[in-house]
Short mmCIF file of C-alpha atoms in Angstrom, two decimals:
data_model
loop_
_atom_site.label_atom_id
_atom_site.label_comp_id
_atom_site.label_asym_id
_atom_site.label_seq_id
_atom_site.Cartn_x
_atom_site.Cartn_y
_atom_site.Cartn_z
CA MET H 1402 167.47 132.65 101.54
CA GLY H 1403 168.69 134.38 104.99
CA THR H 1404 167.71 133.62 108.40
CA PRO H 1405 164.93 135.33 109.82
CA ALA H 1406 165.48 138.31 112.16
CA LEU H 1407 165.12 137.25 115.88
CA PRO H 1408 161.83 139.32 116.41
CA ALA H 1409 160.31 137.57 113.64
CA VAL H 1410 160.98 134.34 114.67
CA ALA H 1411 159.65 135.51 118.10
CA ALA H 1412 156.46 136.56 116.58
CA CYS H 1413 155.98 133.20 114.92
CA VAL H 1414 156.52 131.17 117.99
CA GLU H 1415 154.08 133.58 120.09
CA LEU H 1416 151.56 133.05 117.46
CA ALA H 1417 151.87 129.52 117.71
CA VAL H 1418 151.60 129.48 121.31
CA LEU H 1419 148.41 131.22 121.12
CA LEU H 1420 146.94 128.99 118.35
CA LEU H 1421 147.94 125.73 120.60
CA VAL H 1422 146.03 127.66 123.56
CA ALA H 1423 142.92 128.86 121.68
CA ALA H 1424 142.57 125.05 119.91
CA PRO H 1425 139.99 123.08 121.75
CA ALA H 1426 141.37 120.16 123.32
CA VAL H 1427 140.23 117.06 120.96
CA SER H 1428 139.68 113.52 122.73
CA PRO H 1429 140.66 110.26 120.39
CA LEU H 1430 137.07 109.34 120.84
CA ARG H 1431 135.37 112.43 120.17
CA ALA H 1432 131.94 112.58 117.90
CA GLN H 1433 132.96 113.21 114.83
CA ALA H 1434 134.18 109.52 114.17
CA ALA H 1435 132.13 108.15 111.66
CA ARG H 1436 131.15 105.38 114.05
CA ASN H 1437 131.52 104.14 117.69
CA PRO H 1438 135.04 103.30 118.00
CA LEU H 1439 133.99 101.12 120.84
CA ALA H 1440 131.33 99.61 118.86
CA GLY H 1441 131.25 95.78 120.10
CA ASN H 1442 133.79 96.07 122.92
CA ALA H 1443 132.62 93.45 125.70
CA ALA H 1444 134.00 95.78 128.55
CA ALA H 1445 132.71 98.88 127.15
CA ILE H 1446 129.28 97.44 126.89
CA ARG H 1447 129.53 96.35 130.59
CA GLU H 1448 130.90 99.68 131.75
CA GLY H 1449 128.17 101.37 129.28
CA ALA H 1450 125.10 99.43 131.34
CA SER H 1451 126.40 100.80 134.41
CA GLN H 1452 126.39 104.14 133.05
CA PHE H 1453 123.10 103.83 131.89
CA ARG H 1454 121.62 102.63 135.01
CA LEU H 1455 123.29 105.42 136.74
CA ASN H 1456 122.43 108.31 134.27
CA CYS H 1457 119.37 106.94 132.02
CA ALA H 1458 117.09 105.08 133.79
CA MET H 1459 114.98 107.33 135.64
CA CYS H 1460 113.43 108.09 132.28
CA HIS H 1461 113.99 104.74 129.96
CA GLY H 1462 113.91 101.90 132.48
CA LEU H 1463 116.43 99.98 133.96
CA ASP H 1464 116.34 97.86 131.15
CA ALA H 1465 115.98 100.78 128.79
CA ARG H 1466 112.64 99.20 127.25
CA GLY H 1467 111.03 102.93 128.01
CA GLY H 1468 109.67 104.44 130.97
CA SER H 1469 106.87 107.10 131.38
CA ARG H 1470 108.83 110.16 130.51
CA GLY H 1471 111.35 108.24 127.57
CA PRO H 1472 111.08 106.01 124.86
CA ASP H 1473 112.03 102.14 124.57
CA LEU H 1474 115.71 102.39 123.23
CA THR H 1475 115.95 98.53 122.57
CA ARG H 1476 114.68 98.54 118.84
CA GLY H 1477 117.35 100.54 117.31
CA VAL H 1478 114.67 103.32 116.39
CA TRP H 1479 115.96 106.83 116.82
CA THR H 1480 113.74 109.81 116.36
CA HIS H 1481 116.62 112.56 116.86
CA GLY H 1482 119.04 110.71 114.50
CA ALA H 1483 120.25 106.96 114.22
CA SER H 1484 124.15 107.24 113.49
CA ASP H 1485 126.64 106.73 116.15
CA PRO H 1486 127.86 110.66 115.98
CA GLU H 1487 124.03 111.78 116.45
CA ILE H 1488 123.27 109.63 119.23
CA PHE H 1489 126.47 110.97 120.59
CA ARG H 1490 125.20 114.42 120.39
CA THR H 1491 121.54 113.80 121.48
CA ILE H 1492 122.93 112.40 125.04
CA THR H 1493 125.82 114.98 125.49
CA GLN H 1494 123.63 118.05 124.15
CA GLY H 1495 119.75 117.05 124.52
CA VAL H 1496 117.24 117.62 122.76
CA GLN H 1497 115.62 121.38 123.25
CA GLY H 1498 111.75 121.44 123.84
CA THR H 1499 112.11 117.77 124.87
CA LEU H 1500 112.29 115.85 128.50
CA MET H 1501 116.11 114.96 127.19
CA PRO H 1502 118.56 116.70 128.94
CA ALA H 1503 122.37 117.27 128.01
CA ASN H 1504 124.10 115.00 130.10
CA ASP H 1505 127.73 115.39 132.00
CA LEU H 1506 129.54 112.27 130.33
CA THR H 1507 132.76 112.14 129.03
CA ASP H 1508 133.34 111.14 125.26
CA THR H 1509 134.18 107.67 126.29
CA GLU H 1510 131.52 107.08 128.89
CA THR H 1511 129.13 108.48 126.30
CA TRP H 1512 130.51 105.91 123.62
CA GLU H 1513 130.36 103.19 126.12
CA VAL H 1514 126.35 104.00 126.74
CA ILE H 1515 126.08 103.68 123.11
CA ALA H 1516 127.60 100.32 122.92
CA TYR H 1517 125.42 99.27 125.33
CA LEU H 1518 122.34 100.29 123.82
CA ARG H 1519 123.48 98.94 120.36
CA SER H 1520 124.05 95.51 122.13
CA LEU H 1521 120.66 95.56 123.11
CA ALA H 1522 119.09 96.72 119.56
CA ALA H 1523 120.87 93.59 117.80
CA ALA H 1524 119.17 91.08 120.43
CA THR H 1525 115.46 92.72 119.66
CA GLY H 1526 112.93 90.13 118.81
CA PRO H 1527 110.57 90.66 115.36
CA ALA H 1528 108.12 93.39 114.59
CA VAL H 1529 104.76 92.54 116.14
CA ARG H 1530 102.41 90.83 114.02
CA GLY H 1531 99.31 92.25 112.45
CA ASP H 1532 97.86 94.24 109.95
CA PRO H 1533 98.99 97.89 110.06
CA ALA H 1534 95.97 98.87 107.32
CA ALA H 1535 93.20 97.26 109.70
CA GLY H 1536 94.78 98.81 112.51
CA GLU H 1537 94.59 102.46 111.10
CA LYS H 1538 90.49 101.66 110.38
CA LEU H 1539 90.33 100.50 113.97
CA PHE H 1540 91.74 103.67 115.41
CA PHE H 1541 89.74 105.94 113.23
CA GLY H 1542 87.01 103.76 113.43
CA ASP H 1543 85.35 100.96 115.75
CA ALA H 1544 88.18 101.33 118.12
CA ASN H 1545 87.27 104.65 118.91
CA CYS H 1546 90.89 105.81 119.66
CA SER H 1547 90.84 109.03 117.72
CA LEU H 1548 88.04 110.22 119.86
CA CYS H 1549 91.03 111.26 122.55
CA HIS H 1550 94.10 110.59 120.78
CA MET H 1551 95.58 112.69 117.74
CA ILE H 1552 97.50 111.24 115.03
CA GLY H 1553 99.17 113.87 112.35
CA GLY H 1554 96.66 116.59 113.15
CA LYS H 1555 93.94 114.36 113.36
CA GLY H 1556 92.08 113.12 116.33
CA GLY H 1557 90.98 113.96 120.07
CA ARG H 1558 92.89 116.05 122.23
CA LEU H 1559 92.36 114.63 125.90
CA GLY H 1560 94.86 111.79 125.53
CA PRO H 1561 98.27 111.51 124.29
CA ASP H 1562 99.38 112.81 120.69
CA LEU H 1563 100.32 109.27 119.13
CA SER H 1564 102.16 110.97 116.14
CA ARG H 1565 105.37 109.62 117.30
CA VAL H 1566 104.38 106.32 119.35
CA GLY H 1567 106.00 103.94 117.09
CA SER H 1568 109.59 105.74 117.73
CA ALA H 1569 108.92 105.98 121.37
CA ARG H 1570 107.24 102.82 122.80
CA SER H 1571 107.64 99.20 121.91
CA PRO H 1572 104.82 96.36 120.58
CA ALA H 1573 105.07 94.89 123.83
CA TYR H 1574 104.41 97.98 125.80
CA LEU H 1575 101.64 99.13 123.58
CA LEU H 1576 99.99 95.84 123.48
CA ALA H 1577 99.77 95.96 127.12
CA LYS H 1578 99.22 99.51 127.56
CA ILE H 1579 95.72 98.95 125.63
CA ARG H 1580 94.53 96.06 128.04
CA ASP H 1581 95.42 97.87 130.96
CA PRO H 1582 95.54 101.93 130.25
CA GLY H 1583 96.83 102.29 134.03
CA ILE H 1584 100.44 101.36 133.77
CA GLY H 1585 102.90 104.20 132.83
CA LEU H 1586 100.68 107.03 132.96
CA ALA H 1587 101.82 109.21 129.97
CA ALA H 1588 103.56 112.61 130.39
CA GLY H 1589 102.03 115.46 128.99
CA LEU H 1590 103.28 118.55 127.56
CA MET H 1591 106.26 120.25 128.99
CA GLU H 1592 105.23 123.49 130.65
CA PRO H 1593 108.02 126.45 130.66
CA TYR H 1594 110.20 126.43 133.60
CA LYS H 1595 109.08 122.94 135.11
CA GLU H 1596 111.79 120.16 135.39
CA TRP H 1597 108.72 117.54 134.78
CA PRO H 1598 105.33 117.57 132.90
CA LEU H 1599 102.20 116.98 134.25
CA GLU H 1600 101.02 113.24 133.76
CA TYR H 1601 97.77 112.33 132.19
CA GLU H 1602 96.42 111.07 135.44
CA THR H 1603 92.24 111.54 136.00
CA VAL H 1604 91.43 114.61 138.23
CA THR H 1605 88.23 115.44 139.76
CA VAL H 1606 87.47 119.24 140.75
CA VAL H 1607 84.93 120.39 142.92
CA THR H 1608 84.21 123.87 143.17
CA ARG H 1609 82.79 125.73 146.23
CA ASP H 1610 79.54 126.16 144.29
CA GLY H 1611 78.90 122.58 143.89
CA GLN H 1612 80.26 121.74 140.41
CA LYS H 1613 82.20 118.37 139.91
CA ILE H 1614 83.93 118.26 136.99
CA LEU H 1615 85.97 115.07 135.79
CA GLY H 1616 89.20 115.24 133.67
CA VAL H 1617 92.77 115.69 133.33
CA LEU H 1618 95.16 118.25 134.47
CA ARG H 1619 96.69 121.19 132.08
CA ASN H 1620 98.47 123.23 134.35
CA GLU H 1621 98.49 123.93 137.74
CA ASP H 1622 100.60 126.53 140.10
CA ALA H 1623 100.07 127.91 143.59
CA PHE H 1624 96.81 130.20 142.79
CA ALA H 1625 94.91 128.67 139.87
CA LEU H 1626 94.29 125.19 138.09
CA GLN H 1627 93.90 124.51 134.77
CA MET H 1628 92.13 121.38 133.39
CA MET H 1629 90.56 119.40 130.21
CA ASP H 1630 87.00 117.90 130.66
CA THR H 1631 85.91 114.55 129.26
CA ALA H 1632 84.09 116.97 126.41
CA GLU H 1633 87.33 118.62 125.60
CA GLN H 1634 86.39 122.05 127.05
CA ILE H 1635 89.34 123.82 129.16
CA HIS H 1636 88.43 125.16 132.74
CA LEU H 1637 90.61 127.71 134.35
CA TYR H 1638 89.61 128.12 138.50
CA ARG H 1639 91.07 130.16 141.25
CA LYS H 1640 92.31 127.77 144.00
CA SER H 1641 90.11 130.25 146.61
CA ASP H 1642 86.78 129.08 144.32
CA ILE H 1643 87.95 124.99 144.63
CA GLU H 1644 86.62 122.98 147.56
CA ARG H 1645 88.81 119.93 146.79
CA VAL H 1646 90.80 118.28 144.11
CA ALA H 1647 90.62 114.44 143.74
CA ARG H 1648 93.94 113.19 141.92
CA GLU H 1649 93.75 109.31 140.80
CA PRO H 1650 96.83 107.66 139.35
CA ARG H 1651 94.67 106.02 136.71
CA SER H 1652 93.92 106.78 133.17
CA LEU H 1653 90.75 107.89 131.68
CA MET H 1654 90.92 105.71 129.25
CA PRO H 1655 88.95 102.34 129.21
CA ALA H 1656 90.67 98.74 129.65
CA TYR H 1657 89.83 97.33 125.96
CA GLY H 1658 89.59 93.48 127.09
CA GLU H 1659 88.81 90.96 124.50
CA GLU H 1660 85.14 91.54 124.41
CA LEU H 1661 86.03 94.88 123.30
CA LEU H 1662 89.41 94.08 121.43
CA SER H 1663 89.90 90.70 119.97
CA ASP H 1664 93.70 89.37 119.98
CA ARG H 1665 93.91 89.66 116.52
CA GLN H 1666 92.29 93.49 116.26
CA LEU H 1667 94.47 94.49 119.08
CA GLY H 1668 97.73 92.91 116.70
CA ASP H 1669 96.43 94.87 113.81
CA LEU H 1670 95.90 98.28 116.09
CA VAL H 1671 99.74 97.54 117.68
CA ALA H 1672 101.15 97.23 114.02
CA TYR H 1673 99.78 100.32 112.65
CA LEU H 1674 100.75 102.30 115.84
CA GLU H 1675 104.78 100.57 115.82
CA THR H 1676 104.79 102.70 111.99
CA LEU H 1677 103.90 106.10 113.34
CA ARG H 1678 107.07 107.82 113.30
CA GLY H 1679 105.93 111.24 112.58
CA GLU H 1680 106.27 111.20 109.45
CA ARG H 1681 102.59 110.96 108.55
CA ALA H 1682 100.81 114.01 106.63
CA GLU H 1683 98.32 116.19 108.94
CA GLY H 1684 95.13 114.34 108.49
CA LYS H 1685 96.45 111.73 106.42
CA GLY H 1686 94.75 108.94 108.36
CA LYS H 1687 91.25 107.89 107.79
#
């Protein structure tokens, strides 16, 4: 076979150069790996802890046990994919429609954060003790939780939807929150064009004609305010018709002391809530 003509060789070389230029650079630590290439690396875990505190703690808490806007990440429970590549994608690309933004981390930094989170999950204690079936009966029965909270499309709208609370909050957080609802007010629905959602803080609107309405804020801008009262009625007011708005950093939810909920009942209720990962069929709760 003869030697190819020079123009043909030049064309091949030019094509190869173009392909090299067009091909994206691939890091040896890219997310295509089946698992974290830095898993269990002590130095990577230390660096991941630093990256987490710098980039993630604002929402997830300094110890990754959850905040008012981000879920607990210490239990190995993941809403948007549990494999290392899926967590990599969640961190770097964010989750559309949620508070989780895309993070401008290098591949190595992202794997370090994942290594750190995996190290925390390995040290997580046992699940809460309690009877989930008994807790479900309490939720939709004597504890009256479903009057304000919804699960799988069933229940009230005044408080946060709890259909995924088991993947977002630790049992320890839920135990404390039920006893003292004022800690860590939950974030409400994400409104378009807003960086943060409204929180479930208590508001009292006093109108210029003397009406006084207690409830939670649903939306607000420079000209109008929308709220839901304790009977789940929606009210929309022009700011010019409002005399004043009293905002209180507390929850409308009552504190469930031992006189309302025994320690055993509390354990049952939290055991039920811990099972909720958004997989229950609508209206399944009884």
